[in-house]
Amino acid sequence: MTTSKLIDGKAVAETIKKEIAEEVAAMIDADLKAPHLAAILVGNDPASETYVASKEKACHAVGITSTTYRLPGSTTEKELNQVIDFLNQDDDVDGFILQLPLPKHLNADHFIERIHPSKDVDGFHPVNIGRMQLGLPCYLPATPYGVVELLKRSKVAVAGKHCVVVGRSNIVGTPLSILLSRKSEFGNATVTLCHSRTANLKSLTLQADILIAAIGQADFIQADMVKPGAVVIDVGIHRLSDTSKEKGYRLAGDVNFEQVKSVASYITPVPGGVGPMTIVSLLQNTLSASQNRVYSKP
Ligand code: NDP
């Protein structure tokens, strides 16, 4: 039995935050304004509240200005359009995100398309997704960006490896499959993208040199689905009720960590793996937006 090494996303995220803080401090020293990230939060979904609070805290820690527009769950399409249009035009705001999910009466795709691509620091706009696919400068979606950065900084080579990504959502699995398979400096993997209609999933996960789970089902990946020595990245995050804990719950991923850690060579924990990387990726995109690194401002 082997005991795998942890890929410490929290520590890597702290290192990147320090780098961002230094760049922001240098901008302020040069009499430039601090980068400014805004978020629109519609309704009071508890997970969204937590995410937006973490984002505000992370911005504060690195010197990025953070503003949150809190709108009631009853917000109409017209009202949300107006806030997006305002932020698109506000020169003080470098980038903004629309926190998902939205209440059921609002169609997320419509609003994402309304965000100007140059301010879409979540990297969800079709223009940014298309540019990513073509290898052009763009804002990368935060979680895939975070996973790639985590692999890179943990010195996990991906070129020539077989990466199996389980989950094909537009915000995680599909963009990850594109990034890892691109002909680019940190790409060149052979990628298999799996989903709920994949036949013989286990036979595919067992072939993975790098297995990435973005499924949305707690403890889904079991030890017998993992090739010995594989690198396992767990994107999933779930709150499971656990009366033995003071808070009444424990956090779990899409990977059964206790089982899989005996098989994998490297593994990300939950919490402290991919989660902290998602937020720093958003900070990185905001910094890039403020420095016009992706789209030059008119
Ligand atoms: P989605 O629900 O949008 O997508 C889940 C994907 O998993 C779908 O492609 C689905 O297939 C596939 N899937 C579901 N069941 C199975 C199965 N039995 N076998 C194979 N594939 C299956 O989830 P997200 O991509 O948004 O999120 C995935 C996980 O990552 C969640 O736990 C989420 O909470 C977490 N997450 C974590 C983040 C972080 O920062 N750590 C950020 C974003 C998400 P199909 O397409 O056929 O339906």
Coordinates of C-alpha atoms and ligand atoms in Angstrom, one line a residue, residues 51 142-143 166-174 194-198 201 213-218 220 234-238 252-254 273-279, ligand 1:
Y51 CA -18.4 32.3 -2.1
A142 CA -11.5 30.3 -12.7
T143 CA -11.8 26.6 -11.6
V166 CA -15.1 13.1 -15.3
G167 CA -17.8 15.8 -15.8
R168 CA -18.3 18.0 -18.8
S169 CA -19.9 21.1 -17.4
N170 CA -19.3 24.4 -19.3
I171 CA -17.6 25.9 -16.2
V172 CA -15.3 23.0 -15.2
G173 CA -15.0 19.7 -17.1
T174 CA -15.2 20.9 -20.7
C194 CA -16.5 11.4 -19.5
H195 CA -20.0 12.2 -18.4
S196 CA -23.2 10.5 -17.2
R197 CA -23.7 8.7 -20.5
T198 CA -20.2 7.3 -20.7
L201 CA -16.5 4.6 -16.9
A213 CA -13.3 14.5 -10.8
A214 CA -15.9 17.2 -11.4
I215 CA -19.0 15.2 -11.1
G216 CA -21.1 16.7 -8.2
Q217 CA -21.5 13.4 -6.4
A218 CA -19.8 13.0 -3.0
F220 CA -18.0 9.0 -6.3
D234 CA -10.8 16.5 -6.8
V235 CA -12.9 19.5 -7.9
G236 CA -16.1 18.4 -6.1
I237 CA -17.2 20.0 -2.9
H238 CA -20.1 18.8 -0.7
A252 CA -16.2 16.0 1.1
G253 CA -15.2 15.9 -2.5
D254 CA -16.2 13.8 -5.5
G273 CA -7.3 21.5 -2.7
V274 CA -8.9 23.1 -5.8
G275 CA -11.3 25.4 -3.8
P276 CA -8.7 28.0 -2.8
M277 CA -7.3 28.0 -6.3
T278 CA -10.6 29.0 -7.8
I279 CA -10.6 32.3 -5.9
Ligands
NDP1 P1 -22.4 19.9 -13.0 O1 -23.5 19.3 -12.2 O2 -22.7 21.1 -13.9 O3 -21.8 18.8 -14.0 C1 -21.5 17.5 -13.5 C2 -21.0 16.7 -14.6 O4 -20.8 15.3 -14.1 C3 -21.9 16.5 -15.8 O5 -21.2 16.6 -17.0 C4 -22.5 15.1 -15.6 O6 -22.8 14.5 -16.8 C5 -21.4 14.4 -14.9 N1 -21.9 13.3 -14.2 C6 -22.9 13.3 -13.3 N2 -23.1 12.0 -12.8 C7 -22.2 11.2 -13.4 C8 -21.9 9.8 -13.4 N3 -22.6 9.0 -12.6 N4 -20.9 9.3 -14.1 C9 -20.2 10.2 -14.9 N5 -20.4 11.5 -15.0 C10 -21.4 12.0 -14.3 O7 -21.3 20.2 -12.0 P2 -20.1 21.3 -12.0 O8 -19.1 21.0 -13.1 O9 -20.6 22.7 -11.9 O10 -19.4 20.9 -10.6 C11 -18.8 19.7 -10.4 C12 -18.4 19.6 -8.9 O11 -17.4 20.6 -8.7 C13 -19.5 19.9 -7.9 O12 -19.3 19.1 -6.7 C14 -19.3 21.4 -7.6 O13 -19.8 21.7 -6.3 C15 -17.8 21.4 -7.6 N6 -17.3 22.8 -7.9 C16 -16.2 23.2 -7.2 C17 -15.6 24.3 -7.4 C18 -14.4 24.7 -6.6 O14 -14.0 25.8 -6.7 N7 -13.8 23.8 -5.9 C19 -16.1 25.2 -8.5 C20 -17.1 24.7 -9.3 C21 -17.7 23.5 -9.0 P3 -23.9 15.0 -17.9 O15 -23.3 16.1 -18.6 O16 -24.2 13.8 -18.8 O17 -25.1 15.4 -17.1

